């Protein structure tokens, strides 16, 4: 484990010593390695390790306290601070109906997360309405309709309309007419480098004026997490992140990468394929998972 | 600009970070740079450009050393199981493969053995239609084994050349789901000699180091024979495939480069390595 490795690198430092440039080098190397192996982006790791070094230097190693343990504490607290911090609550300010857009790369878990989110909001006493806007993927509309049935939430019938903008125009009318107070918009997966599709997403946002734009990302994403998250954020000004497939055994370094580069809160994690697999994000749990 | 850069510690560090940034993995990246450093010490490399070319050679060497029996479709019939974690592109890739094989004058049958996920069967149906191939599905069935049995029968009846079995996405750390997959594989061994002839692991190019763990578990449970990397039309480099290829000796047969039927290319080592450096 990382704590064992750090204790080893500080083996020679006991009693009244101070953490110095020299003796902290091998410990910092171990921290860098652990974070890279956990899939944190290398640029994020560089910045993180430098900040840890700043904080660690000059710290007194008092009798009885293990410098390795001190360093782990600094790293852990810093991780929690970066991962947490901002409010994970969904924004429902102002009068409804409120709109939540789900965006992200192909296959990240958007459609499934729409159902999970709808189920959660319904349990909170709201009246969600699922709106399928993926007209590209085969059977995507049917997929969301099926998911909607599983969670007993109404789904707008997008079949035969053809354009996402036309779909949302009709869906918002139907939502109002049927007393639905929050619309969850499922969008097609797309690459952040696809200008046309990112443009489509922007025009959807312009029309909808959503109170939440959630970037759904796969917990097993590697170094590319920074690139896609940054692009989606620059294009859409996302309000939060959903990290899916956390029931896997990926260390989840993507969480740190995405949080660092967007500074938007990770609001939920997906913990399974079923509709109950949806939890609030806990920075401390994910921090210890990243550290391994 | 690299040709003018002197080889110093900064450049080596930069190139190591580039490899890490491509998801090659820390250990592998460090090993490659270490080997390259020895060439530098021997004064064998004069500038940054030569250094980069040498690293590319290292990567090509790793990929070339993997035994590759090619993608043989002449087993009469050839039974192919398609597996992988959730959302990587299995169903879409099967559509592309079916089309590709038809282009090679093979009659293809696809089997909708994902009986779990919402609209999975309908999704494959649309792909089968697009590719112009036969599909075996079982309305209302929640048992993938039953659909596979039906598909094997159909292949026998119709003398199809290839059977592509679509399976539900599953996480490799879920023992029940992995056991289910092992059972599905066992069923495909029954009727035809040496089946399944290919077990294709589909891997998303954005996958980080967890991809190695995925591959190991799938190899252990269902004996993966080949790799397909999808979504290489994005910005992810798919470097984890190098680690998988290296550690598990697994050949990469195709890459997915888009969401349309023709967006499937046979794997080309040189193109892949060049992309890693873009
Ligand atoms: N184990 C697990 N699987 C998940 C989770 N979230 C989604 N999935 C699965 O991931 C796969 C992809 O999910 P989708 O909801 O279709 O993903 P998507 O982002 O809508 O995909 P596109 O619309 O094609 O971009 C499906 O097999 C889901 O069941 C999760 O939290 N855990
Ligand atoms: N850009 C791009 N998208 C791809 C590629 N391959 C698949 N996709 C997309 O990835 C998403 C998921 O594809 P699926 O075929 O449903 O993936 P799957 O592995 O069958 O998913 P599950 O059955 O839910 O586990 C879809 O939106 C596909 O269009 C590719 O090579 N490039
Ligand atoms: Mg979807
Ligand atoms: Mg599928």
Coordinates of C-alpha atoms in Angstrom, one line a residue, chain A residues 31-276:
Chain A
X31 CA 2.9 9.4 -4.3
X32 CA 3.3 10.3 -8.0
X33 CA 3.4 6.7 -8.9
X34 CA 0.4 5.8 -6.9
X35 CA -1.7 8.6 -8.4
X36 CA -0.6 7.8 -12.0
X37 CA -1.4 4.1 -11.5
X38 CA -4.8 5.2 -10.2
X39 CA -5.3 7.0 -13.6
X40 CA -5.1 10.5 -12.4
X41 CA -3.9 12.7 -15.3
X42 CA -0.2 13.3 -15.3
X43 CA -0.5 17.1 -15.4
X44 CA -3.0 17.0 -12.4
X45 CA -0.5 14.7 -10.6
X46 CA 2.4 17.1 -11.1
X47 CA 0.4 20.0 -9.7
X48 CA -0.9 17.9 -6.8
X49 CA 2.5 16.5 -5.8
X50 CA 4.1 20.0 -5.9
X51 CA 1.4 21.3 -3.6
X52 CA 1.9 18.3 -1.2
X53 CA 5.6 19.1 -1.2
X54 CA 5.0 22.7 -0.3
X55 CA 2.8 21.7 2.5
X56 CA 5.2 19.0 3.8
X57 CA 8.4 20.9 3.7
X58 CA 9.5 22.2 7.1
X59 CA 7.0 20.2 9.0
X60 CA 8.5 19.1 12.2
X61 CA 8.6 15.3 12.7
X62 CA 7.8 15.2 16.4
X63 CA 8.7 12.2 18.5
X64 CA 6.3 9.3 18.1
X65 CA 4.8 10.6 14.9
X66 CA 5.7 8.7 11.7
X67 CA 6.7 11.1 8.8
X68 CA 5.2 8.6 6.4
X69 CA 1.9 8.8 8.2
X70 CA 2.1 12.6 8.3
X71 CA 2.6 12.7 4.5
X72 CA -0.3 10.3 3.9
X73 CA -2.5 12.6 6.0
X74 CA -1.5 15.6 3.9
X75 CA -2.2 13.7 0.7
X76 CA -5.5 12.3 1.9
X77 CA -6.7 15.6 3.2
X78 CA -5.7 17.4 0.0
X79 CA -7.5 14.8 -2.1
X80 CA -10.7 15.2 -0.1
X81 CA -10.4 18.9 -0.3
X82 CA -10.1 18.9 -4.1
X83 CA -12.7 16.2 -4.6
X84 CA -15.2 17.8 -2.3
X85 CA -15.7 21.4 -1.4
X86 CA -18.5 22.6 -3.7
X87 CA -22.2 21.9 -3.2
X88 CA -23.3 18.5 -4.5
X89 CA -26.9 19.5 -4.3
X90 CA -29.0 19.8 -7.5
X91 CA -30.0 23.3 -8.3
X92 CA -33.8 23.8 -8.2
X93 CA -33.9 27.5 -7.6
X94 CA -36.6 29.5 -9.2
X95 CA -39.9 28.3 -10.6
X96 CA -40.1 25.1 -12.6
X97 CA -40.2 23.1 -14.7
X98 CA -36.5 22.6 -14.0
X99 CA -34.3 21.0 -16.7
X100 CA -31.4 18.6 -16.3
X101 CA -29.3 17.8 -19.3
X102 CA -27.2 14.6 -19.3
X103 CA -24.1 14.9 -21.6
X104 CA -21.0 12.9 -22.2
X105 CA -19.0 10.6 -24.4
X106 CA -20.4 7.5 -26.0
X107 CA -21.3 4.7 -23.7
X108 CA -20.5 6.5 -20.4
X109 CA -23.9 5.7 -18.8
X110 CA -26.1 8.7 -19.6
X111 CA -29.3 6.9 -20.5
X112 CA -29.1 4.5 -17.5
X113 CA -28.3 7.5 -15.2
X114 CA -31.3 9.4 -16.5
X115 CA -33.5 6.6 -15.1
X116 CA -31.6 6.4 -11.8
X117 CA -31.9 10.2 -11.4
X118 CA -35.6 10.2 -12.2
X119 CA -36.2 7.5 -9.6
X120 CA -34.3 9.5 -7.0
X121 CA -36.2 12.7 -7.8
X122 CA -39.5 11.0 -7.7
X123 CA -38.7 9.6 -4.3
X124 CA -38.0 13.2 -3.2
X125 CA -41.6 14.1 -4.2
X126 CA -40.9 15.7 -7.5
X127 CA -42.5 14.8 -10.8
X128 CA -39.8 14.0 -13.4
X129 CA -40.3 13.6 -17.1
X130 CA -37.8 11.7 -19.2
X131 CA -37.0 13.1 -22.6
X132 CA -35.1 11.0 -25.1
X133 CA -33.1 13.2 -27.4
X134 CA -30.7 10.6 -28.9
X135 CA -31.9 10.1 -32.4
X136 CA -28.7 8.6 -33.7
X137 CA -28.1 5.4 -31.7
X138 CA -30.2 2.4 -32.7
X139 CA -33.1 1.8 -30.2
X140 CA -31.9 4.6 -27.9
X141 CA -35.4 6.1 -27.5
X142 CA -36.8 2.6 -26.8
X143 CA -34.0 2.1 -24.3
X144 CA -35.0 5.2 -22.3
X145 CA -38.7 4.3 -22.6
X146 CA -37.9 0.8 -21.2
X147 CA -35.9 2.4 -18.3
X148 CA -38.7 4.8 -17.7
X149 CA -41.1 1.9 -17.2
X150 CA -38.7 0.2 -14.8
X151 CA -38.8 3.3 -12.6
X152 CA -42.4 4.2 -13.3
X153 CA -41.6 7.6 -14.7
X154 CA -43.3 9.0 -17.8
X155 CA -41.2 9.2 -21.0
X156 CA -41.9 11.6 -23.9
X157 CA -42.4 9.7 -27.1
X158 CA -39.7 11.1 -29.3
X159 CA -40.2 8.6 -32.1
X160 CA -40.7 10.1 -35.6
X161 CA -39.7 13.7 -34.7
X162 CA -36.2 13.5 -35.9
X163 CA -34.5 16.6 -34.5
X164 CA -33.5 17.0 -30.8
X165 CA -34.5 20.7 -30.8
X166 CA -38.0 19.8 -32.1
X167 CA -38.2 17.0 -29.5
X168 CA -37.5 19.3 -26.6
X169 CA -39.9 21.9 -27.9
X170 CA -42.7 19.5 -27.9
X171 CA -41.6 17.8 -24.7
X172 CA -41.6 21.0 -22.7
X173 CA -45.2 21.7 -23.7
X174 CA -46.2 18.2 -22.8
X175 CA -44.4 18.5 -19.4
X176 CA -46.3 21.6 -18.6
X177 CA -49.6 20.1 -19.7
X178 CA -49.1 17.1 -17.5
X179 CA -47.8 18.8 -14.4
X180 CA -44.2 17.4 -14.7
X181 CA -41.9 19.8 -12.8
X182 CA -38.4 18.5 -13.8
X183 CA -37.3 17.4 -17.2
X184 CA -34.4 15.0 -17.6
X185 CA -32.9 15.3 -21.1
X186 CA -31.0 12.3 -22.4
X187 CA -28.6 13.3 -25.2
X188 CA -26.7 11.2 -27.6
X189 CA -23.1 10.3 -26.7
X190 CA -20.7 12.4 -28.7
X191 CA -17.0 13.2 -29.0
X192 CA -15.9 16.5 -27.6
X193 CA -14.0 17.1 -30.9
X194 CA -17.1 16.7 -33.0
X195 CA -17.8 20.4 -33.7
X196 CA -21.2 19.8 -35.3
X197 CA -22.5 17.6 -32.4
X198 CA -21.1 19.9 -29.8
X199 CA -22.8 22.8 -31.6
X200 CA -26.1 20.8 -31.5
X201 CA -25.6 20.5 -27.7
X202 CA -25.1 24.2 -27.4
X203 CA -28.3 25.1 -29.2
X204 CA -30.2 22.6 -27.1
X205 CA -28.9 24.3 -24.0
X206 CA -29.7 27.8 -25.4
X207 CA -33.3 26.8 -25.9
X208 CA -33.7 24.8 -22.6
X209 CA -31.8 27.1 -20.2
X210 CA -31.2 24.1 -18.0
X211 CA -30.6 24.4 -14.2
X212 CA -28.2 21.5 -14.4
X213 CA -25.9 20.1 -17.0
X214 CA -24.4 16.9 -15.8
X215 CA -21.3 15.5 -17.4
X216 CA -21.6 11.7 -17.2
X217 CA -18.1 10.0 -17.2
X218 CA -17.0 6.5 -16.9
X219 CA -15.0 5.8 -13.7
X220 CA -12.5 3.7 -15.6
X221 CA -11.5 6.6 -17.9
X222 CA -7.7 7.1 -18.1
X223 CA -5.6 10.1 -19.0
X224 CA -8.2 11.4 -21.5
X225 CA -10.6 12.3 -18.7
X226 CA -9.0 15.8 -18.5
X227 CA -9.3 16.4 -22.3
X228 CA -13.0 15.4 -22.6
X229 CA -14.1 17.0 -19.4
X230 CA -12.4 20.3 -20.2
X231 CA -13.9 20.4 -23.7
X232 CA -17.4 19.6 -22.5
X233 CA -17.1 22.2 -19.8
X234 CA -15.8 24.9 -22.1
X235 CA -18.6 24.2 -24.5
X236 CA -21.5 23.7 -22.1
X237 CA -20.4 25.2 -18.7
X238 CA -21.4 22.0 -17.0
X239 CA -22.8 22.3 -13.5
X240 CA -21.9 18.9 -12.2
X241 CA -20.5 15.4 -12.8
X242 CA -21.8 11.9 -12.5
X243 CA -19.2 9.2 -12.3
X244 CA -20.7 5.9 -13.5
X245 CA -19.6 2.3 -13.1
X246 CA -18.0 2.9 -9.7
X247 CA -19.1 -0.7 -8.8
X248 CA -16.1 -1.8 -10.9
X249 CA -12.6 -2.0 -9.5
X250 CA -11.1 1.0 -11.3
X251 CA -9.2 3.2 -8.8
X252 CA -11.2 6.2 -10.2
X253 CA -8.4 8.7 -10.6
X254 CA -10.6 10.2 -13.3
X255 CA -12.6 11.8 -10.5
X256 CA -9.6 13.9 -9.4
X257 CA -8.7 14.8 -13.0
X258 CA -12.3 15.9 -13.9
X259 CA -12.8 17.8 -10.6
X260 CA -9.5 19.6 -11.0
X261 CA -10.1 20.7 -14.6
X262 CA -13.7 21.7 -14.3
X263 CA -14.0 22.7 -10.7
X264 CA -17.5 21.4 -10.8
X265 CA -18.9 19.1 -8.1
X266 CA -19.2 15.4 -8.6
X267 CA -22.8 15.0 -7.6
X268 CA -23.5 11.3 -8.0
X269 CA -21.9 8.0 -8.7
X270 CA -23.3 5.0 -10.5
X271 CA -22.9 1.8 -8.6
X272 CA -24.6 -0.7 -10.8
X273 CA -26.7 -1.4 -13.8
X274 CA -29.9 -1.4 -11.8
X275 CA -32.0 1.7 -11.1
X276 CA -31.1 1.6 -7.4

